[in-house]
XYZ file of C-alpha atoms in Angstrom:
557
model
C -14.154 -34.471 34.128
C -15.053 -34.471 30.432
C -18.013 -36.369 29.075
C -19.619 -36.738 25.639
C -22.918 -34.986 25.021
C -25.036 -35.864 21.978
C -27.109 -33.079 20.385
C -29.777 -33.302 17.670
C -29.366 -30.317 15.329
C -31.993 -28.555 13.240
C -31.751 -25.900 10.522
C -28.417 -26.949 9.027
C -28.420 -27.439 5.272
C -24.861 -27.545 3.959
C -21.177 -27.857 4.778
C -21.003 -24.162 5.602
C -23.653 -24.609 8.346
C -21.767 -27.621 9.750
C -18.503 -25.653 9.789
C -20.154 -22.705 11.563
C -21.657 -24.873 14.338
C -18.399 -26.799 14.776
C -16.371 -23.601 15.089
C -18.880 -22.064 17.523
C -18.692 -25.111 19.813
C -14.923 -25.506 19.647
C -14.376 -21.838 20.477
C -15.703 -22.534 23.971
C -12.828 -23.086 26.441
C -14.689 -25.984 28.087
C -15.079 -27.954 24.793
C -12.307 -30.368 23.868
C -13.757 -31.646 20.613
C -16.937 -31.358 18.522
C -17.892 -33.771 15.723
C -20.715 -32.169 13.742
C -22.883 -33.368 10.844
C -26.003 -31.779 9.339
C -28.334 -33.332 11.959
C -26.084 -34.372 14.849
C -23.277 -33.164 17.110
C -21.119 -35.240 19.458
C -19.327 -32.909 21.890
C -16.570 -33.871 24.357
C -16.859 -31.226 27.060
C -17.099 -30.295 30.734
C -19.950 -27.862 30.029
C -23.632 -28.695 30.678
C -25.895 -29.534 27.739
C -27.952 -26.337 28.157
C -24.841 -24.206 27.626
C -23.987 -26.096 24.414
C -27.552 -25.749 23.113
C -27.415 -21.995 23.752
C -24.108 -21.777 21.824
C -25.707 -23.528 18.818
C -28.691 -21.166 18.958
C -26.372 -18.151 19.021
C -24.841 -19.518 15.805
C -28.311 -19.322 14.224
C -29.491 -22.944 14.502
C -31.546 -25.138 16.860
C -30.404 -28.019 19.053
C -31.901 -30.475 21.538
C -30.368 -33.097 23.777
C -30.315 -36.512 22.098
C -29.057 -39.994 22.738
C -26.640 -41.631 20.278
C -28.666 -42.995 17.387
C -27.789 -45.737 14.930
C -28.837 -43.731 11.900
C -25.811 -43.813 9.640
C -27.589 -42.689 6.478
C -28.430 -39.252 7.848
C -25.597 -38.801 10.328
C -22.458 -40.236 8.799
C -20.283 -37.569 7.309
C -19.225 -39.981 4.573
C -21.906 -41.328 2.214
C -20.045 -44.616 1.637
C -20.050 -45.252 5.401
C -23.717 -44.407 5.536
C -24.662 -46.928 2.888
C -22.465 -49.828 3.981
C -23.374 -49.553 7.651
C -25.996 -51.656 9.366
C -29.692 -50.914 8.916
C -30.822 -48.232 11.384
C -33.471 -49.113 13.903
C -36.945 -47.999 12.912
C -37.486 -45.473 15.722
C -34.322 -43.620 14.711
C -35.499 -43.460 11.104
C -38.887 -42.168 12.173
C -37.379 -39.494 14.380
C -35.343 -38.260 11.472
C -38.570 -37.551 9.615
C -40.322 -35.626 12.384
C -39.266 -32.405 10.670
C -41.357 -32.412 7.494
C -39.809 -31.719 4.143
C -42.353 -30.834 1.499
C -41.815 -30.430 -2.215
C -43.867 -27.914 -4.188
C -44.223 -27.594 -7.940
C -43.851 -23.906 -8.857
C -45.392 -22.262 -11.940
C -44.454 -18.959 -13.546
C -40.740 -18.687 -12.662
C -38.516 -17.457 -15.477
C -35.252 -16.209 -13.957
C -33.132 -15.973 -10.831
C -35.083 -12.911 -9.666
C -38.183 -15.119 -9.546
C -36.254 -17.684 -7.492
C -35.310 -15.008 -4.981
C -38.915 -13.813 -4.636
C -40.384 -17.307 -4.198
C -37.662 -18.321 -1.742
C -38.171 -15.205 0.388
C -41.944 -15.726 0.320
C -41.620 -19.340 1.524
C -39.057 -18.513 4.211
C -41.428 -15.862 5.541
C -44.066 -18.509 6.372
C -44.270 -19.393 10.064
C -42.781 -22.835 10.769
C -40.439 -22.928 7.750
C -36.823 -23.592 8.747
C -35.450 -23.491 5.225
C -36.633 -23.233 1.619
C -34.666 -24.167 -1.488
C -36.115 -23.105 -4.818
C -34.826 -24.781 -7.968
C -35.287 -22.764 -11.157
C -34.176 -25.591 -13.438
C -36.772 -28.063 -12.105
C -39.397 -25.430 -11.184
C -39.659 -26.935 -7.681
C -39.265 -25.804 -4.082
C -38.044 -28.032 -1.253
C -39.410 -26.650 2.027
C -38.230 -27.899 5.428
C -40.168 -27.237 8.607
C -43.696 -27.676 9.918
C -45.714 -25.237 7.797
C -48.935 -26.436 6.178
C -49.213 -26.864 2.426
C -52.042 -24.305 2.281
C -49.892 -21.620 3.934
C -46.980 -22.328 1.588
C -49.162 -22.194 -1.535
C -50.802 -18.966 -0.343
C -47.365 -17.364 0.184
C -46.216 -18.332 -3.326
C -49.431 -17.060 -4.911
C -49.134 -13.784 -3.009
C -45.674 -13.370 -4.532
C -47.256 -13.667 -8.003
C -46.574 -17.329 -8.857
C -48.457 -20.629 -8.781
C -47.743 -23.665 -6.611
C -48.943 -27.231 -6.107
C -48.224 -29.531 -3.164
C -48.402 -33.253 -3.984
C -47.263 -35.670 -1.263
C -47.339 -38.903 -3.254
C -44.036 -39.385 -5.095
C -45.550 -41.230 -8.054
C -48.299 -38.639 -8.498
C -45.811 -35.784 -8.184
C -43.528 -37.351 -10.796
C -46.463 -37.802 -13.177
C -47.651 -34.243 -12.618
C -44.139 -32.859 -13.074
C -43.691 -34.785 -16.322
C -47.091 -33.616 -17.589
C -46.246 -29.995 -16.770
C -42.805 -30.265 -18.396
C -44.217 -31.877 -21.547
C -46.990 -29.285 -21.805
C -44.494 -26.430 -21.317
C -42.132 -27.866 -23.917
C -44.933 -28.232 -26.489
C -46.199 -24.706 -25.746
C -42.749 -23.141 -26.098
C -42.176 -25.132 -29.312
C -45.265 -23.837 -31.138
C -44.809 -20.317 -29.765
C -41.201 -20.251 -30.988
C -42.259 -21.664 -34.378
C -45.039 -19.074 -34.775
C -42.834 -16.117 -33.857
C -39.889 -17.232 -36.002
C -42.205 -18.034 -38.943
C -43.170 -14.342 -38.950
C -39.850 -12.816 -37.839
C -37.419 -14.619 -40.179
C -39.190 -13.828 -43.524
C -39.724 -10.189 -42.491
C -36.068 -9.878 -41.465
C -34.823 -11.451 -44.733
C -37.161 -9.286 -46.838
C -36.074 -6.185 -44.958
C -32.391 -6.994 -45.434
C -32.499 -7.922 -49.118
C -35.790 -6.696 -50.599
C -36.605 -3.584 -48.631
C -34.673 -1.333 -46.295
C -37.429 -1.436 -43.587
C -38.147 2.254 -44.127
C -41.746 3.467 -44.386
C -42.699 5.098 -47.679
C -46.064 6.002 -49.204
C -45.758 2.934 -51.446
C -45.243 0.316 -48.724
C -46.996 1.932 -45.773
C -50.113 -0.269 -46.009
C -48.071 -3.447 -46.325
C -46.005 -2.552 -43.259
C -49.218 -1.796 -41.356
C -50.461 -5.323 -42.076
C -47.118 -6.742 -40.939
C -47.397 -4.626 -37.794
C -50.760 -6.126 -36.871
C -49.502 -9.638 -37.667
C -46.570 -8.940 -35.313
C -49.043 -7.787 -32.643
C -50.799 -11.143 -32.991
C -47.457 -12.905 -32.518
C -46.785 -10.823 -29.404
C -50.187 -11.729 -27.957
C -50.289 -15.452 -28.786
C -46.603 -16.416 -28.742
C -45.355 -13.848 -26.217
C -48.382 -13.146 -24.055
C -46.848 -14.959 -21.091
C -43.968 -12.435 -21.019
C -46.355 -9.492 -20.677
C -48.601 -11.259 -18.140
C -45.591 -12.136 -15.997
C -44.186 -8.604 -16.294
C -47.546 -7.149 -15.168
C -47.679 -9.484 -12.153
C -44.137 -8.486 -11.241
C -45.021 -4.801 -11.528
C -48.001 -5.295 -9.215
C -45.674 -6.975 -6.720
C -43.182 -4.092 -7.089
C -40.445 -6.271 -8.563
C -38.798 -6.888 -11.925
C -37.804 -10.124 -13.644
C -36.358 -11.272 -16.940
C -39.860 -11.124 -18.427
C -39.936 -7.417 -17.529
C -36.924 -6.832 -19.784
C -38.449 -8.836 -22.647
C -41.781 -7.040 -22.320
C -40.159 -3.594 -22.206
C -37.820 -4.276 -25.133
C -40.318 -5.865 -27.520
C -43.103 -3.481 -26.475
C -40.930 -0.404 -27.068
C -39.816 -1.682 -30.486
C -43.403 -2.392 -31.608
C -44.885 0.853 -30.262
C -42.216 2.933 -31.950
C -42.656 1.069 -35.251
C -46.445 1.414 -35.159
C -46.147 5.129 -34.386
C -43.869 5.605 -37.394
C -46.232 3.504 -39.525
C -49.354 5.501 -38.575
C -47.886 9.014 -38.420
C -44.719 9.067 -40.572
C -45.064 12.818 -41.128
C -44.121 13.457 -37.479
C -40.759 11.706 -37.882
C -37.732 12.835 -39.886
C -36.995 10.742 -42.977
C -33.974 9.062 -41.347
C -36.099 8.008 -38.335
C -38.768 6.123 -40.325
C -37.153 2.747 -39.715
C -39.378 -0.134 -38.506
C -38.519 -2.835 -35.965
C -41.444 -5.266 -36.231
C -39.114 -8.168 -37.003
C -37.094 -7.452 -33.842
C -40.129 -8.001 -31.596
C -41.063 -11.255 -33.368
C -37.491 -12.582 -33.480
C -36.811 -11.813 -29.818
C -39.997 -13.597 -28.690
C -39.236 -16.530 -30.998
C -35.629 -16.971 -29.877
C -36.388 -16.677 -26.151
C -39.233 -19.188 -26.465
C -36.844 -21.471 -28.354
C -34.371 -21.121 -25.481
C -37.117 -22.018 -22.974
C -37.981 -25.094 -25.041
C -34.362 -26.303 -25.107
C -34.086 -25.638 -21.374
C -37.249 -27.688 -20.666
C -35.888 -30.577 -22.729
C -32.559 -30.491 -20.870
C -34.447 -30.367 -17.567
C -36.350 -33.524 -18.434
C -33.168 -35.383 -19.361
C -31.383 -34.370 -16.163
C -34.220 -35.536 -13.891
C -34.255 -39.070 -15.360
C -31.481 -40.220 -12.998
C -33.651 -39.464 -9.960
C -36.556 -41.240 -11.643
C -34.365 -44.360 -12.017
C -33.798 -44.317 -8.253
C -37.546 -44.024 -7.673
C -38.115 -46.934 -10.072
C -35.977 -49.216 -7.868
C -39.028 -49.687 -5.647
C -41.581 -52.167 -7.044
C -45.205 -50.952 -7.255
C -46.658 -54.006 -5.416
C -45.631 -56.424 -2.676
C -46.647 -60.024 -1.857
C -48.129 -60.072 1.640
C -48.544 -63.366 3.525
C -51.874 -63.554 5.394
C -53.721 -66.412 7.196
C -55.838 -66.737 4.043
C -52.751 -67.045 1.824
C -50.549 -64.747 -0.234
C -51.898 -61.694 -2.035
C -50.377 -58.797 -3.970
C -51.115 -55.364 -2.563
C -50.047 -51.855 -3.643
C -46.862 -50.728 -1.935
C -48.683 -47.842 -0.228
C -50.802 -50.378 1.737
C -47.809 -52.176 3.278
C -47.441 -51.346 6.987
C -44.718 -52.217 9.533
C -45.165 -55.700 11.001
C -46.625 -57.297 7.861
C -45.017 -60.537 6.633
C -43.981 -60.517 2.964
C -42.541 -63.133 0.618
C -39.640 -62.759 -1.808
C -38.498 -65.199 -4.477
C -35.672 -65.250 -7.027
C -35.699 -62.155 -9.215
C -37.878 -60.055 -6.889
C -36.908 -56.551 -5.875
C -37.299 -55.860 -2.141
C -40.259 -53.456 -1.659
C -39.564 -52.208 1.909
C -36.892 -52.496 4.608
C -37.269 -55.400 7.015
C -35.806 -58.473 8.739
C -35.838 -62.025 7.393
C -37.908 -64.413 9.525
C -37.630 -67.610 7.456
C -35.560 -68.957 4.554
C -32.317 -67.749 3.026
C -31.191 -66.157 -0.232
C -28.514 -64.224 -2.044
C -29.151 -60.494 -2.331
C -27.573 -58.062 -4.795
C -27.019 -54.925 -2.672
C -24.763 -53.079 -5.111
C -27.168 -50.116 -5.309
C -26.630 -49.571 -1.559
C -23.108 -50.698 -0.754
C -21.287 -50.712 -4.081
C -20.380 -54.343 -3.330
C -20.826 -56.303 -6.587
C -20.816 -59.782 -5.008
C -24.279 -60.931 -3.825
C -24.605 -61.274 -0.039
C -26.079 -64.354 1.629
C -28.921 -63.483 4.016
C -30.773 -65.740 6.464
C -33.226 -65.453 9.372
C -32.441 -62.403 11.521
C -30.599 -60.475 8.781
C -31.784 -57.061 7.619
C -32.711 -56.408 3.980
C -33.304 -53.096 2.226
C -35.792 -51.740 -0.302
C -34.470 -51.598 -3.856
C -32.096 -54.567 -3.530
C -32.653 -57.703 -5.645
C -33.023 -61.381 -4.695
C -30.613 -63.179 -7.003
C -31.350 -66.653 -5.667
C -33.532 -68.134 -2.933
C -36.889 -67.571 -1.258
C -37.484 -65.820 2.058
C -40.211 -64.498 4.332
C -39.487 -61.177 6.004
C -41.213 -58.778 8.390
C -41.643 -55.180 7.190
C -39.866 -52.699 9.461
C -39.516 -49.397 7.599
C -41.994 -48.449 4.873
C -42.808 -45.431 2.725
C -40.548 -42.449 3.358
C -38.687 -44.263 6.157
C -36.865 -46.820 3.984
C -33.148 -46.535 3.299
C -33.868 -46.028 -0.418
C -36.333 -43.214 0.328
C -33.734 -41.458 2.444
C -31.210 -41.835 -0.395
C -33.732 -40.299 -2.800
C -34.385 -37.482 -0.317
C -30.630 -36.891 -0.052
C -30.280 -36.687 -3.853
C -33.300 -34.378 -4.119
C -31.906 -32.072 -1.427
C -28.524 -32.066 -3.149
C -30.173 -31.161 -6.464
C -32.028 -28.301 -4.753
C -29.007 -26.999 -2.846
C -26.903 -24.069 -3.986
C -23.125 -23.720 -3.853
C -21.573 -20.383 -2.957
C -21.256 -19.436 -6.629
C -24.989 -20.085 -7.107
C -25.896 -17.932 -4.103
C -23.726 -15.162 -5.538
C -25.630 -15.405 -8.843
C -28.943 -15.146 -6.949
C -27.792 -12.061 -5.040
C -26.741 -10.410 -8.300
C -29.996 -11.365 -10.042
C -32.107 -9.870 -7.244
C -30.919 -6.357 -8.197
C -29.970 -7.122 -11.789
C -33.204 -6.179 -13.576
C -33.753 -2.749 -11.942
C -30.098 -1.872 -12.582
C -30.403 -2.927 -16.246
C -33.525 -0.752 -16.704
C -31.677 2.246 -15.233
C -28.651 1.590 -17.465
C -30.926 1.330 -20.520
C -32.658 4.640 -19.685
C -29.341 6.354 -18.983
C -27.826 5.074 -22.247
C -30.898 6.192 -24.177
C -30.755 9.658 -22.570
C -27.094 10.067 -23.534
C -27.853 9.234 -27.192
C -30.975 11.437 -27.179
C -29.252 14.546 -25.842
C -25.721 14.087 -27.209
C -26.061 11.705 -30.148
C -26.264 12.424 -33.878
C -29.541 12.907 -35.702
C -31.999 11.277 -35.803
C -31.622 11.001 -32.023
C -34.924 9.191 -31.429
C -33.842 6.273 -33.634
C -30.514 5.799 -31.870
C -32.221 6.194 -28.495
C -34.763 3.465 -29.271
C -32.135 1.077 -30.645
C -29.820 1.530 -27.647
C -32.587 1.184 -25.022
C -34.087 -1.892 -26.697
C -30.668 -3.511 -27.196
C -29.664 -3.097 -23.552
C -33.008 -4.431 -22.279
C -32.990 -7.504 -24.494
C -29.328 -8.517 -24.365
C -29.169 -8.153 -20.573
C -31.831 -10.817 -19.913
C -30.345 -12.826 -17.010
C -31.452 -16.261 -18.268
C -27.960 -17.734 -18.276
C -27.098 -16.194 -14.918
C -30.023 -17.896 -13.227
C -29.945 -21.206 -15.087
C -26.255 -22.078 -15.464
C -25.655 -23.156 -11.858
C -28.906 -25.078 -11.130
C -28.824 -26.871 -14.497
C -25.225 -27.989 -13.943
C -26.015 -29.154 -10.391
C -29.077 -31.141 -11.461
C -27.152 -32.757 -14.311
C -24.082 -33.490 -12.179
C -25.850 -34.800 -9.078
C -28.366 -36.782 -11.126
C -25.697 -38.359 -13.328
C -23.615 -39.224 -10.253
C -26.629 -40.870 -8.580
C -27.156 -42.926 -11.728
C -23.666 -44.393 -11.203
C -24.176 -44.909 -7.464
C -22.298 -41.790 -6.279
C -24.250 -39.657 -3.793
C -23.515 -35.953 -3.344
C -24.663 -34.513 -0.014
C -24.934 -30.895 -1.183
C -23.779 -28.529 -3.888
C -21.028 -27.074 -1.698
C -19.386 -30.513 -1.617
C -19.616 -30.632 -5.402
C -17.962 -27.222 -5.720
C -15.194 -28.160 -3.263
C -14.604 -31.402 -5.172
C -13.200 -29.353 -8.045
C -10.115 -28.736 -5.881
C -9.541 -32.436 -5.098
C -6.312 -33.847 -6.555
C -6.213 -37.244 -4.772
C -9.044 -39.744 -4.246
C -8.532 -42.657 -1.843
C -10.893 -45.682 -1.907
C -11.236 -48.073 1.016
C -11.925 -51.187 -1.065
C -11.665 -52.378 -4.634
C -15.297 -53.478 -4.751
C -16.372 -49.869 -5.230
C -14.213 -49.568 -8.350
C -14.987 -52.813 -10.193
C -18.170 -54.268 -11.603
C -17.606 -57.701 -10.065
C -18.641 -59.296 -13.361
C -15.599 -60.926 -15.007
C -15.581 -60.936 -18.795
C -13.473 -62.816 -21.316
C -10.934 -60.351 -22.659
C -8.794 -62.747 -24.742
C -8.414 -66.472 -25.483
C -4.992 -68.150 -25.718
C -4.831 -71.788 -26.887
C -2.009 -74.287 -27.404
C -1.756 -77.361 -29.545
C -4.662 -78.361 -31.736
C -7.357 -76.693 -29.619
C -9.090 -73.851 -31.445
C -10.739 -70.835 -29.826
C -14.172 -72.306 -30.610
C -13.227 -75.578 -28.866
C -11.948 -73.681 -25.828
C -15.195 -71.685 -25.581
C -17.278 -74.869 -25.955
C -15.345 -76.644 -23.183
C -15.552 -73.585 -20.907
C -19.302 -73.353 -21.459
C -19.693 -77.054 -20.672
C -17.775 -76.608 -17.420
């Protein structure tokens, strides 16, 4: 006889994982049906639970026997169901958080090759079930039970920097400070490099042919040392990063920049110092190329940092839905305390206009609550003693006392924020393909550059050394995989963040990619499509009544 067995799943991160577990279970002859989400499986079967758990493990994931839980936010396959369902019981919410997810701020990443190295380093730490590294936000979302010290040590060993900050407000502040500092640094570095590169390029094009002669040799030598200063002060981070990568036996975008600009400057300085060793046609200088390349790439980094800040504002708006303080009712009277000090069981007061600080149940009074940010329902809901209320919703009218039930990371709003953050850090299949390409991209580009240079050196026209240098430098610089590594994460952050701003939650990037094939969208109620705030679109009057009179009478009513 068939019965339904509930399993708690661990290690799943996207729709592909869900599909794999579902197919593995349904391939068993003793399984009639399997309903699978990221954290839960409900299996109708004649098989024992141990056999099902073993099947899940063979698919590459973990499972334990569980009882049905009322935790719609994490287990419903449809976000709208999750947010309109009843408030989950506190124990279920707490259990969902037993598996820690920790967010790290990463320093020093510049391309998709860096992402691959950091991700592999984090996934190699004992206790980590999954790591998602986001190049666009310079963050890593790590799931599992590893300590922050072990994670930071793994990142530093890979040649990068990391910070672990548990407090959301502090992390946001630190992230904003880092982003602002990076943007300012890239701005002045780009300005310095372009201030040198552009005049030299214009002078070389229209005033001089950039060839060394006895008359201009000293002037070009001065320009060469000025360019060296630009490379040190405005482009030093490229060479430092390239050296760290070399020590870790890897190559990144910075490796290409360092090789290209370094080769151009060294060749130019050699020509400048010892022109007699070069044929007349080979005495061309490339100082402006080194300065321009450093300036333009720094300018690109600055624009990227600015776009990154804009795209993360939507998540910040969600975080801002929680008020910083709450009014706690004590035997001595009411007092305002920081939100971090509110614990389950405390009694809190809400009045008209207040935003609910934590999840809880009303014990006294009644009021009308605007829950549109949770349910999409524009009409305020009347709540009285015994009804559940949620953090982030607003009291439109009334005054109530309520008992705190879920606080901190256990509130419905916190789980929504966690869902958005995980979605922003997830990768669709096209993003994973880009990462796989980027992992081998830089070494392949270096080989192509050397091969191309060798062809021009041995088979090209004279002066071969000039053509060789130009070809090698061109390949190294133009092949920088910035766009390859940034296009997907930047679009995901912007898309998911903008959707969250309008109340649409995306579970992962795979869902976003699959949504591009959707041709029909069916809504279960009109409240999700309208604002619920009627507005006067037109005024029609008859007789002697003017529009002004009609408005005055309507306002009086």
